[in-house]
Short mmCIF file of N, CA and C in Angstrom, two decimals:
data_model
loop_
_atom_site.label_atom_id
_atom_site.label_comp_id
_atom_site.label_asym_id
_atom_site.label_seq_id
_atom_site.Cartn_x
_atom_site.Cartn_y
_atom_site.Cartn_z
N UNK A 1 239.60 133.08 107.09
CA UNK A 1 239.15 132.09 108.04
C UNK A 1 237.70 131.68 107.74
N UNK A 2 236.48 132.76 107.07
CA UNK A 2 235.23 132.70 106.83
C UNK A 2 235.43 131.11 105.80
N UNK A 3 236.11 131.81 105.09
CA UNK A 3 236.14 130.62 104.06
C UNK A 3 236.47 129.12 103.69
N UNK A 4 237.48 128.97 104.97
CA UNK A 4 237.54 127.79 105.60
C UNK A 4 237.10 127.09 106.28
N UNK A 5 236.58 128.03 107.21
CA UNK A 5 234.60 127.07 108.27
C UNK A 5 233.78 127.12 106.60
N UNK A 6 233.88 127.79 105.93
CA UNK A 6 232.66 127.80 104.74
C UNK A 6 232.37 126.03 104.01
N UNK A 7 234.27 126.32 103.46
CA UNK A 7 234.77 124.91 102.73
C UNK A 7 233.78 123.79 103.88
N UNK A 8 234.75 123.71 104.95
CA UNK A 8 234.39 122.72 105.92
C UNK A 8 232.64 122.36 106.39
N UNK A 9 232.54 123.32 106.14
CA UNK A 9 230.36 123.08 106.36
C UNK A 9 230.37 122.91 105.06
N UNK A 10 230.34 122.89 104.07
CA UNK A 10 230.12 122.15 102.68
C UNK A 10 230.26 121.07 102.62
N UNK A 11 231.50 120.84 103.32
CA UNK A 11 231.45 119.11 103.18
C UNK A 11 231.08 118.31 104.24
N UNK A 12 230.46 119.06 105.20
CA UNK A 12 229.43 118.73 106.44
C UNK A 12 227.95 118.77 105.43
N UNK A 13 227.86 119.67 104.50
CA UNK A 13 226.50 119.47 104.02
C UNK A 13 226.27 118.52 102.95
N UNK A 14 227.22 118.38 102.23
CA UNK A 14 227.27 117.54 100.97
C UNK A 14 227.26 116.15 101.58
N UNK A 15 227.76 115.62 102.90
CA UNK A 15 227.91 114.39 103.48
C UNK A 15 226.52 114.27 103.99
N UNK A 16 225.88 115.10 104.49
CA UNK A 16 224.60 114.83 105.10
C UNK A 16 223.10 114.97 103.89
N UNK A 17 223.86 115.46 102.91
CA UNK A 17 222.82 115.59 101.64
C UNK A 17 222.89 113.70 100.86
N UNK A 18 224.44 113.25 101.09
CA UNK A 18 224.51 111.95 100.99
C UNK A 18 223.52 110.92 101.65
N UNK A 19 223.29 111.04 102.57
CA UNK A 19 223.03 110.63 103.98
C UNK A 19 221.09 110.62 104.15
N UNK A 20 220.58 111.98 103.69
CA UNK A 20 219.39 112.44 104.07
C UNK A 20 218.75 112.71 102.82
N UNK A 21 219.04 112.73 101.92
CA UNK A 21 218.77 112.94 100.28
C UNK A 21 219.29 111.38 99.33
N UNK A 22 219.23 110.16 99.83
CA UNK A 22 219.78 109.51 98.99
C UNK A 22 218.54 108.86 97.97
N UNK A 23 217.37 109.46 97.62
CA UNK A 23 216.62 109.02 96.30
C UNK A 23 216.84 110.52 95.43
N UNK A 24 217.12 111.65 95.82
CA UNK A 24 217.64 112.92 94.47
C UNK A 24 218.94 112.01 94.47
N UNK A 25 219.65 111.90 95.08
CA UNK A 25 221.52 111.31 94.54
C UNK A 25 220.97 110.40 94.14
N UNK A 26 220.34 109.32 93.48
CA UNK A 26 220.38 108.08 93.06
C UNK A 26 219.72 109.05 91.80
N UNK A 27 218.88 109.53 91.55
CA UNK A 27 218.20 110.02 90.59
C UNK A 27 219.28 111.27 89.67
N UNK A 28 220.03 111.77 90.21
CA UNK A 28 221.02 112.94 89.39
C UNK A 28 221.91 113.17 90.95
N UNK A 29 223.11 112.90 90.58
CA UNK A 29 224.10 112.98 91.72
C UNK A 29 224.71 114.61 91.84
N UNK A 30 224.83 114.99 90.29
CA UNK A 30 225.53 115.95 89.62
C UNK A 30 224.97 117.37 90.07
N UNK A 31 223.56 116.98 89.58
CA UNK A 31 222.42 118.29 90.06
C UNK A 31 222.37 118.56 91.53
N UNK A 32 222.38 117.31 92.27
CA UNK A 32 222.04 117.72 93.95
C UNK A 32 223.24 118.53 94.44
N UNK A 33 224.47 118.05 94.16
CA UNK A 33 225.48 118.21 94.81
C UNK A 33 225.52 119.82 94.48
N UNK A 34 225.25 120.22 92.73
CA UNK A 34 225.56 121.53 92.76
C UNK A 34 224.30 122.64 93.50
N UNK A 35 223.19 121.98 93.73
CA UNK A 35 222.16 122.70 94.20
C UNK A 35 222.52 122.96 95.73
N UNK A 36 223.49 121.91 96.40
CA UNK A 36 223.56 121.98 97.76
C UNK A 36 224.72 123.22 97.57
N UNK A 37 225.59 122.90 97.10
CA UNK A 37 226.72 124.42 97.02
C UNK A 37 226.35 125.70 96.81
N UNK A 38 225.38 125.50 95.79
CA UNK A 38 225.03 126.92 95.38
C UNK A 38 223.84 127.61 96.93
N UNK A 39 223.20 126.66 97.23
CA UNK A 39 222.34 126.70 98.67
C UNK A 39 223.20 127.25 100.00
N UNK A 40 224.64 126.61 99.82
CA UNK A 40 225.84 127.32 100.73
C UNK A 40 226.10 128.08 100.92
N UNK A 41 226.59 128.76 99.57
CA UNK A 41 227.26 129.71 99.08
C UNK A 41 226.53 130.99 99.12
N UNK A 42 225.28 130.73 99.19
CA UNK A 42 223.64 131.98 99.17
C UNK A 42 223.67 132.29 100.73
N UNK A 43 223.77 131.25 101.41
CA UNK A 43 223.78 131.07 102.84
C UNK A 43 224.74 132.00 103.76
N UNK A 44 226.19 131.90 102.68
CA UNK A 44 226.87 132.43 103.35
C UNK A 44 226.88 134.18 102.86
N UNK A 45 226.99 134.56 101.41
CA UNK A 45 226.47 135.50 101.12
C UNK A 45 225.13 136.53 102.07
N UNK A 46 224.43 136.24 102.20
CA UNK A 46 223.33 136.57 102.92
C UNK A 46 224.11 136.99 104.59
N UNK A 47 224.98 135.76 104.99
CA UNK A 47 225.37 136.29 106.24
C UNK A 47 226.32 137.25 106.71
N UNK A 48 226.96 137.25 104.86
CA UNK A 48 228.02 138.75 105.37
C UNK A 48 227.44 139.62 104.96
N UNK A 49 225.62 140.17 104.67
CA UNK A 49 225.36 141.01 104.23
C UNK A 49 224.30 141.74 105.48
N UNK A 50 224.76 140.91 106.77
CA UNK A 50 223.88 141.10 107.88
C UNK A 50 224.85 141.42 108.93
N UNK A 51 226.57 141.50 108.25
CA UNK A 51 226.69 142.14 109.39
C UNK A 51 227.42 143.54 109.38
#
């Protein structure tokens, strides 16, 4: 179930990285998108290590 709210806030973040970041996406689309996942993915890591 973690991993499916996970998926789903990714693409809550990647839409709002669209949205709130659009001069890095005009400048490298490729780089932001993977910097925002990997930023996720740390995010979520970190939170199963707190409980």
């Amino acid at each position: 179930m973690n991993y499916i709210k996970s998926f789903a806030g990714g693409a809550v973040v990647a839409s709002l990285a669209l949205e709130v970041f659009p001069k890095s996406f005009k400048k490298d689309k490729y780089w932001t998108g993977i910097a925002t996942t990997i930023g996720l993915i740390l995010a979520l890591f970190l939170n199963s290590l707190g409980e």
